Short mmCIF file of C-alpha atoms in Angstrom, two decimals:
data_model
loop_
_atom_site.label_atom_id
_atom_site.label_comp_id
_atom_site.label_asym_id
_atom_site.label_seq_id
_atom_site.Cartn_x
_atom_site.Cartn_y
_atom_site.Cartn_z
CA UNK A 1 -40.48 31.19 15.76
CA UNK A 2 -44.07 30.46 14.84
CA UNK A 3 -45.47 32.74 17.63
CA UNK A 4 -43.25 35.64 16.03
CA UNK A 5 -44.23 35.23 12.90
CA UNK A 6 -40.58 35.67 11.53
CA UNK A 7 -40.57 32.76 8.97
CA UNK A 8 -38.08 30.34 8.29
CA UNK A 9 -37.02 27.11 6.51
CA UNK A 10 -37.47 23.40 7.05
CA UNK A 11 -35.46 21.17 4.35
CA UNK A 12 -36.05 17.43 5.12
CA UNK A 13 -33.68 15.14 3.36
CA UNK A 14 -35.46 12.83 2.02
CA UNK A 15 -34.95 10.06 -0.93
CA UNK A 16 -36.13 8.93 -4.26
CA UNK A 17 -37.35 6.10 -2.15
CA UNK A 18 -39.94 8.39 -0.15
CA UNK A 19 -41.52 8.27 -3.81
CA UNK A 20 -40.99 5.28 -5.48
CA UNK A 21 -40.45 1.74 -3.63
CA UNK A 22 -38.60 -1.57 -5.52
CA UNK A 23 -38.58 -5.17 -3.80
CA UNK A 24 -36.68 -5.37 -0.47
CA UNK A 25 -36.94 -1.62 0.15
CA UNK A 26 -39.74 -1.24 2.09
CA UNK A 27 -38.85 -0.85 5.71
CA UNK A 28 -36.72 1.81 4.14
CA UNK A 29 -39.43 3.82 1.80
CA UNK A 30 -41.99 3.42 4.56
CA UNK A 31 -39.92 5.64 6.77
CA UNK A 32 -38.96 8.05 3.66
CA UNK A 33 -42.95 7.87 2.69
CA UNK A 34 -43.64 8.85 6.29
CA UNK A 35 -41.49 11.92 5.85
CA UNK A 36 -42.78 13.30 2.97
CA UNK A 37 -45.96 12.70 4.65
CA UNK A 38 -45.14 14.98 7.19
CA UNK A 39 -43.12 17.16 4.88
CA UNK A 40 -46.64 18.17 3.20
CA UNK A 41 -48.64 18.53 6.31
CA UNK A 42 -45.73 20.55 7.45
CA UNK A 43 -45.85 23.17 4.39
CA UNK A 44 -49.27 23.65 4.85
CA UNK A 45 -49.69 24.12 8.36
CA UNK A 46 -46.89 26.43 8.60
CA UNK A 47 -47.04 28.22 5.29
CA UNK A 48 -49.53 31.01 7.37
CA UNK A 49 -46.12 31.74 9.40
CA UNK A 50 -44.06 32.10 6.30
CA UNK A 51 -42.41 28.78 7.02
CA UNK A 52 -40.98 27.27 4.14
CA UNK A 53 -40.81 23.60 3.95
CA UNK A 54 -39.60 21.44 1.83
CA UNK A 55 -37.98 17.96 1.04
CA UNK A 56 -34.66 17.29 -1.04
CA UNK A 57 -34.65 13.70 -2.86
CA UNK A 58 -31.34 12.10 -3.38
CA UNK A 59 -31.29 9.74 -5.98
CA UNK A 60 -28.13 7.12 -6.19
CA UNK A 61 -25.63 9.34 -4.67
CA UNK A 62 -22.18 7.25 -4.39
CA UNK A 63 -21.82 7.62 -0.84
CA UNK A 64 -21.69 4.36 0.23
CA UNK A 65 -25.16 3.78 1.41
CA UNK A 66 -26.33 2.37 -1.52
CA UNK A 67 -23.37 -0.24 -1.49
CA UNK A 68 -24.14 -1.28 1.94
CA UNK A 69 -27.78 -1.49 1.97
CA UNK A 70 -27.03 -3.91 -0.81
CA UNK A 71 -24.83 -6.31 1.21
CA UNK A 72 -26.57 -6.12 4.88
CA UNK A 73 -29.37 -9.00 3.97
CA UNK A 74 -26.30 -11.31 3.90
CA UNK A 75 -25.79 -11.29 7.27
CA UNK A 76 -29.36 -11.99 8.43
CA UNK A 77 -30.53 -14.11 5.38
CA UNK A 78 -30.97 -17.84 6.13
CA UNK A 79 -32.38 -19.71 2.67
CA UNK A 80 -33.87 -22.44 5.09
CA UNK A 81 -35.75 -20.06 7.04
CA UNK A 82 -36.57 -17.13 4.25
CA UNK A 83 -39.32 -17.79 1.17
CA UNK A 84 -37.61 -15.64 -1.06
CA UNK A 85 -34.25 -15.66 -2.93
CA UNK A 86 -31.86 -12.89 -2.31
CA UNK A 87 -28.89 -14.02 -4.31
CA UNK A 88 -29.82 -11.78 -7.55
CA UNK A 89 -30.27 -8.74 -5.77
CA UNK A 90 -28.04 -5.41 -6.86
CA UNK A 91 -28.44 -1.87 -6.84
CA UNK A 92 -30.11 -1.13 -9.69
CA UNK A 93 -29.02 1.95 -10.82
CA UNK A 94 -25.26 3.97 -11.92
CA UNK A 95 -24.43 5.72 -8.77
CA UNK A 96 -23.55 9.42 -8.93
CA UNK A 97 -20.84 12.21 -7.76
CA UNK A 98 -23.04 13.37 -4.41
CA UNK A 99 -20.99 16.78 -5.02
CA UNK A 100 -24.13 17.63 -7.22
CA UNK A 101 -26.50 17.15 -4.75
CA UNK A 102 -24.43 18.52 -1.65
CA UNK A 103 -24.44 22.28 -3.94
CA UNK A 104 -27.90 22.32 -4.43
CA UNK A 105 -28.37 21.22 -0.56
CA UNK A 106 -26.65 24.27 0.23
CA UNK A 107 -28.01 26.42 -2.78
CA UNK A 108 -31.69 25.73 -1.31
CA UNK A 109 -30.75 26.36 2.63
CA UNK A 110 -29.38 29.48 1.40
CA UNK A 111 -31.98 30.60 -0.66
CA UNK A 112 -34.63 33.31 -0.10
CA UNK A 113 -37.27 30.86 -1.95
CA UNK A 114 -37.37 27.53 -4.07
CA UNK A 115 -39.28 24.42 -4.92
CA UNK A 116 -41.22 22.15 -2.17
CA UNK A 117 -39.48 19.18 -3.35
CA UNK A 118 -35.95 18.81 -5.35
CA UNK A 119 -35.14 15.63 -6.76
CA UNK A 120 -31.31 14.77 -8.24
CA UNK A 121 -30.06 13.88 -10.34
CA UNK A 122 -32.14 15.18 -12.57
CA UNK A 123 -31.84 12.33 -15.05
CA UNK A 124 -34.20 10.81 -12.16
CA UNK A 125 -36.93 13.27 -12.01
CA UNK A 126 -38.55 11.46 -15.42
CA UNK A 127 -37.42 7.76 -13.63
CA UNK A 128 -39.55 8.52 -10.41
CA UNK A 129 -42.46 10.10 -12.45
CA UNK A 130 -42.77 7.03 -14.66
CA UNK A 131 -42.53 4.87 -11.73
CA UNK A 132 -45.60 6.87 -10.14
CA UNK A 133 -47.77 6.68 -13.28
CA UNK A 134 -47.68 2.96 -13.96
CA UNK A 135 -48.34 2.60 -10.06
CA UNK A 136 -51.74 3.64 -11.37
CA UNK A 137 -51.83 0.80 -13.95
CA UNK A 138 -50.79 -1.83 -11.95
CA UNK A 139 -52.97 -5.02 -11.47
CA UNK A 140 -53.22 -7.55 -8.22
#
């Protein structure tokens, strides 16, 4: 395709967490990071070819993930061997219809053109940015 120079599309799905990261997450956002990592070097390198790239960001999509990511640590935690204390731990946030996101998954693979990155809901989009800025103000 590249040698051609007939263009195409690359959508990586992504995740809110490949921008923000809360406690217990990071395994999780380092491999979402890691993608949108490649995701930019991606839509640089291969913009010359007219290679689109881009990422989609699902934000709390009720698909079940969410619900077992949040019980998993209870079948490895062991209080006497682990510092820190598990038992408060929930999802923080309302979980969505993923019919939203699933329409604009196919909207963008269908499309002749559209943003580098897509982030739903779009209630979100504000949540994440916040999240970014006060990265900046954060102390050690």
């Amino acid at each position: 395709m590249v040698e051609q120079k007939r263009g195409g599309k690359v959508l990586f799905v992504s995740s809110i967490a490949g921008l923000i990261t809360g406690p217990y997450t990071g395994p999780y956002c380092a491999s979402k990071h890691a993608l949108e990592a490649f995701a930019e070097a991606l839509h640089a390198e291969l913009k010359p070819f007219g290679i689109q790239v881009g990422t989609i960001n699902p934000g709390p999509y009720q698909t079940g993930f969410n619900d077992r990511m949040m019980e998993t640590w209870k079948r490895w935690y062991d209080p006497q061997r682990h510092f820190t204390d598990h038992s408060g731990v929930r999802f923080p946030f309302e979980q969505y219809d993923p019919e939203e996101m699933i329409a604009r998954m196919v909207e963008l693979a269908e499309a002749d053109e559209g943003p580098f990155r897509t982030l739903l809901p779009q209630a979100f989009v504000e949540v994440v940015k916040d999240e970014q800025a006060q990265a900046w103000q954060r102390r050690l």
